[in-house]
Tab-separated table of C-alpha atoms in Angstrom:
chain	number	residue	atom	x	y	z
G	1	MET	CA	-48.853	10.786	72.478
G	2	VAL	CA	-49.632	11.155	76.150
G	3	ASP	CA	-48.588	13.349	79.061
G	4	ASN	CA	-47.677	10.309	81.166
G	5	SER	CA	-44.034	9.454	81.855
G	6	LYS	CA	-42.132	6.837	79.875
G	7	GLU	CA	-42.096	4.694	83.028
G	8	GLU	CA	-45.895	4.862	83.395
G	9	VAL	CA	-46.323	3.897	79.739
G	10	PHE	CA	-43.801	1.049	80.031
G	11	ASN	CA	-45.556	-0.318	83.119
G	12	ALA	CA	-48.967	-0.130	81.443
G	13	ILE	CA	-47.766	-2.062	78.381
G	14	ASN	CA	-46.398	-4.804	80.630
G	15	ASP	CA	-49.745	-5.044	82.453
G	16	VAL	CA	-51.034	-7.075	79.504
G	17	ARG	CA	-54.091	-8.431	81.359
G	18	SER	CA	-55.432	-4.900	81.810
G	19	TRP	CA	-55.552	-3.939	78.121
G	20	TRP	CA	-55.517	-7.080	75.906
G	21	GLN	CA	-59.001	-8.579	76.149
G	22	GLY	CA	-59.005	-12.343	76.548
G	23	GLU	CA	-57.310	-14.775	78.881
G	24	VAL	CA	-53.660	-14.124	79.690
G	25	GLU	CA	-51.685	-16.786	81.551
G	26	GLY	CA	-48.077	-16.486	82.670
G	27	ASN	CA	-45.760	-13.634	83.515
G	28	THR	CA	-45.620	-10.533	81.318
G	29	ALA	CA	-43.087	-8.189	82.910
G	30	ALA	CA	-39.485	-9.397	82.525
G	31	LEU	CA	-36.999	-10.595	79.927
G	32	ASN	CA	-37.628	-14.250	78.964
G	33	ASP	CA	-41.085	-14.296	80.575
G	34	GLU	CA	-43.520	-16.413	78.586
G	35	PHE	CA	-47.268	-15.978	78.495
G	36	SER	CA	-50.220	-17.147	76.499
G	37	TYR	CA	-53.184	-15.179	75.252
G	38	SER	CA	-56.438	-16.793	74.265
G	39	VAL	CA	-60.003	-16.156	73.272
G	40	PRO	CA	-61.447	-19.689	73.374
G	41	GLY	CA	-62.370	-20.984	69.938
G	42	ILE	CA	-60.926	-17.950	68.132
G	43	HIS	CA	-57.335	-17.113	69.059
G	44	PHE	CA	-54.412	-18.658	70.914
G	45	SER	CA	-50.871	-17.347	70.935
G	46	LYS	CA	-47.821	-17.872	73.108
G	47	GLN	CA	-45.382	-14.998	73.535
G	48	LYS	CA	-41.825	-14.868	74.889
G	49	ILE	CA	-40.362	-11.514	75.924
G	50	ILE	CA	-37.093	-11.371	73.974
G	51	GLU	CA	-36.190	-7.711	74.501
G	52	PHE	CA	-36.899	-5.693	77.609
G	53	ILE	CA	-35.304	-2.255	77.941
G	54	PRO	CA	-36.989	-0.418	80.840
G	55	ASN	CA	-38.956	2.639	79.732
G	56	GLU	CA	-37.772	2.248	76.116
G	57	LYS	CA	-38.602	-1.021	74.353
G	58	ILE	CA	-40.408	-4.338	74.742
G	59	GLN	CA	-40.386	-7.103	72.143
G	60	TRP	CA	-42.368	-10.338	72.159
G	61	LEU	CA	-41.657	-13.336	69.922
G	62	ILE	CA	-44.757	-15.363	69.049
G	63	THR	CA	-43.575	-18.939	69.603
G	64	ASP	CA	-46.909	-20.638	68.912
G	65	SER	CA	-50.278	-19.608	67.531
G	66	LYS	CA	-53.633	-20.923	66.439
G	67	LEU	CA	-56.075	-18.521	64.798
G	68	SER	CA	-59.258	-20.479	64.104
G	69	PHE	CA	-60.708	-17.895	61.685
G	70	VAL	CA	-58.052	-18.297	58.955
G	71	LYS	CA	-56.883	-21.183	56.779
G	72	ASP	CA	-53.239	-21.093	57.978
G	73	GLN	CA	-53.927	-21.067	61.693
G	74	THR	CA	-50.233	-20.548	62.546
G	75	GLU	CA	-49.816	-17.240	60.674
G	76	TRP	CA	-48.611	-15.452	63.818
G	77	THR	CA	-45.959	-18.041	64.755
G	78	GLY	CA	-42.498	-16.522	64.360
G	79	THR	CA	-43.763	-12.935	64.190
G	80	LYS	CA	-42.715	-10.262	66.683
G	81	ILE	CA	-44.679	-7.632	68.557
G	82	VAL	CA	-42.694	-4.492	69.395
G	83	PHE	CA	-43.446	-1.490	71.599
G	84	GLU	CA	-40.991	1.421	71.365
G	85	ILE	CA	-41.347	4.267	73.853
G	86	SER	CA	-39.830	7.693	73.283
G	87	GLU	CA	-40.178	11.282	74.378
G	88	VAL	CA	-41.296	13.792	71.742
G	89	ASN	CA	-41.935	17.461	72.604
G	90	ASN	CA	-42.303	16.708	76.339
G	91	LYS	CA	-44.863	13.964	75.657
G	92	THR	CA	-44.483	10.195	75.598
G	93	GLN	CA	-44.990	8.350	72.340
G	94	VAL	CA	-45.497	4.617	71.806
G	95	ARG	CA	-44.697	3.111	68.446
G	96	PHE	CA	-46.338	-0.296	68.027
G	97	SER	CA	-45.343	-2.812	65.347
G	98	HIS	CA	-46.353	-6.390	64.641
G	99	LEU	CA	-43.338	-7.469	62.587
G	100	GLY	CA	-44.148	-10.271	60.186
G	101	LEU	CA	-47.885	-9.538	60.088
G	102	VAL	CA	-47.922	-8.906	56.344
G	103	ARG	CA	-50.646	-8.043	53.834
G	104	GLU	CA	-50.408	-11.538	52.350
G	105	PHE	CA	-51.698	-13.046	55.615
G	106	GLU	CA	-55.385	-13.864	55.613
G	107	CYS	CA	-55.748	-12.310	59.073
G	108	TYR	CA	-53.963	-9.065	58.115
G	109	GLY	CA	-57.100	-6.888	57.889
G	110	ASP	CA	-58.878	-8.273	60.957
G	111	CYS	CA	-55.688	-8.444	63.031
G	112	SER	CA	-54.578	-4.921	62.067
G	113	ASN	CA	-58.008	-3.543	62.981
G	114	ALA	CA	-57.990	-5.400	66.297
G	115	TRP	CA	-54.499	-4.119	67.148
G	116	GLY	CA	-55.606	-0.585	66.286
G	117	LYS	CA	-58.501	-0.799	68.731
G	118	LEU	CA	-56.413	-2.449	71.454
G	119	ILE	CA	-53.554	0.057	71.242
G	120	GLU	CA	-55.473	3.253	70.430
G	121	GLU	CA	-58.380	2.608	72.791
G	122	SER	CA	-57.686	0.026	75.515
G	123	LEU	CA	-53.958	0.587	76.108
G	124	LEU	CA	-54.386	4.351	75.753
G	125	SER	CA	-57.172	4.261	78.341
G	126	LEU	CA	-55.032	2.184	80.710
G	127	ILE	CA	-52.187	4.677	80.378
G	128	THR	CA	-54.318	7.813	80.796
G	129	THR	CA	-57.013	6.637	83.246
G	130	GLY	CA	-55.534	3.553	84.925
G	131	LYS	CA	-58.147	1.244	83.387
G	132	GLY	CA	-58.237	-0.544	80.016
G	133	VAL	CA	-61.503	-0.746	78.097
G	134	ASN	CA	-63.272	-3.606	76.342
G	135	VAL	CA	-63.018	-2.744	72.660
G	136	PHE	CA	-64.699	-5.893	71.319
G	137	GLY	CA	-68.055	-5.531	73.074
């Protein structure tokens, strides 16, 4: 939870390039925008924004993926990434979910840990200080 407004949090989430380390190409701030994320040789995914409720909710559908570090390199394809923003006790809360990223996936442990660092460190830093941080060294 942060002291920032729901609007500030919403805007920070949509500034994907500032908190998700890697290469981001395409637009990331409106309904039906499509963008790709890549770390060459390790991760590629293409996202489409399928829900966009200002200051409340953002949902991305992963339309394509290639994770080179797992046997089924398309594990993310068809999954959804959701950010829900709410006000709790005069603070702003973000609830993050990667729907479809299940324990049976080979990447579950590594991907869950990476999301934890990205959300709890880089995105949090962007929201509270105006600058994301490199969490992968």
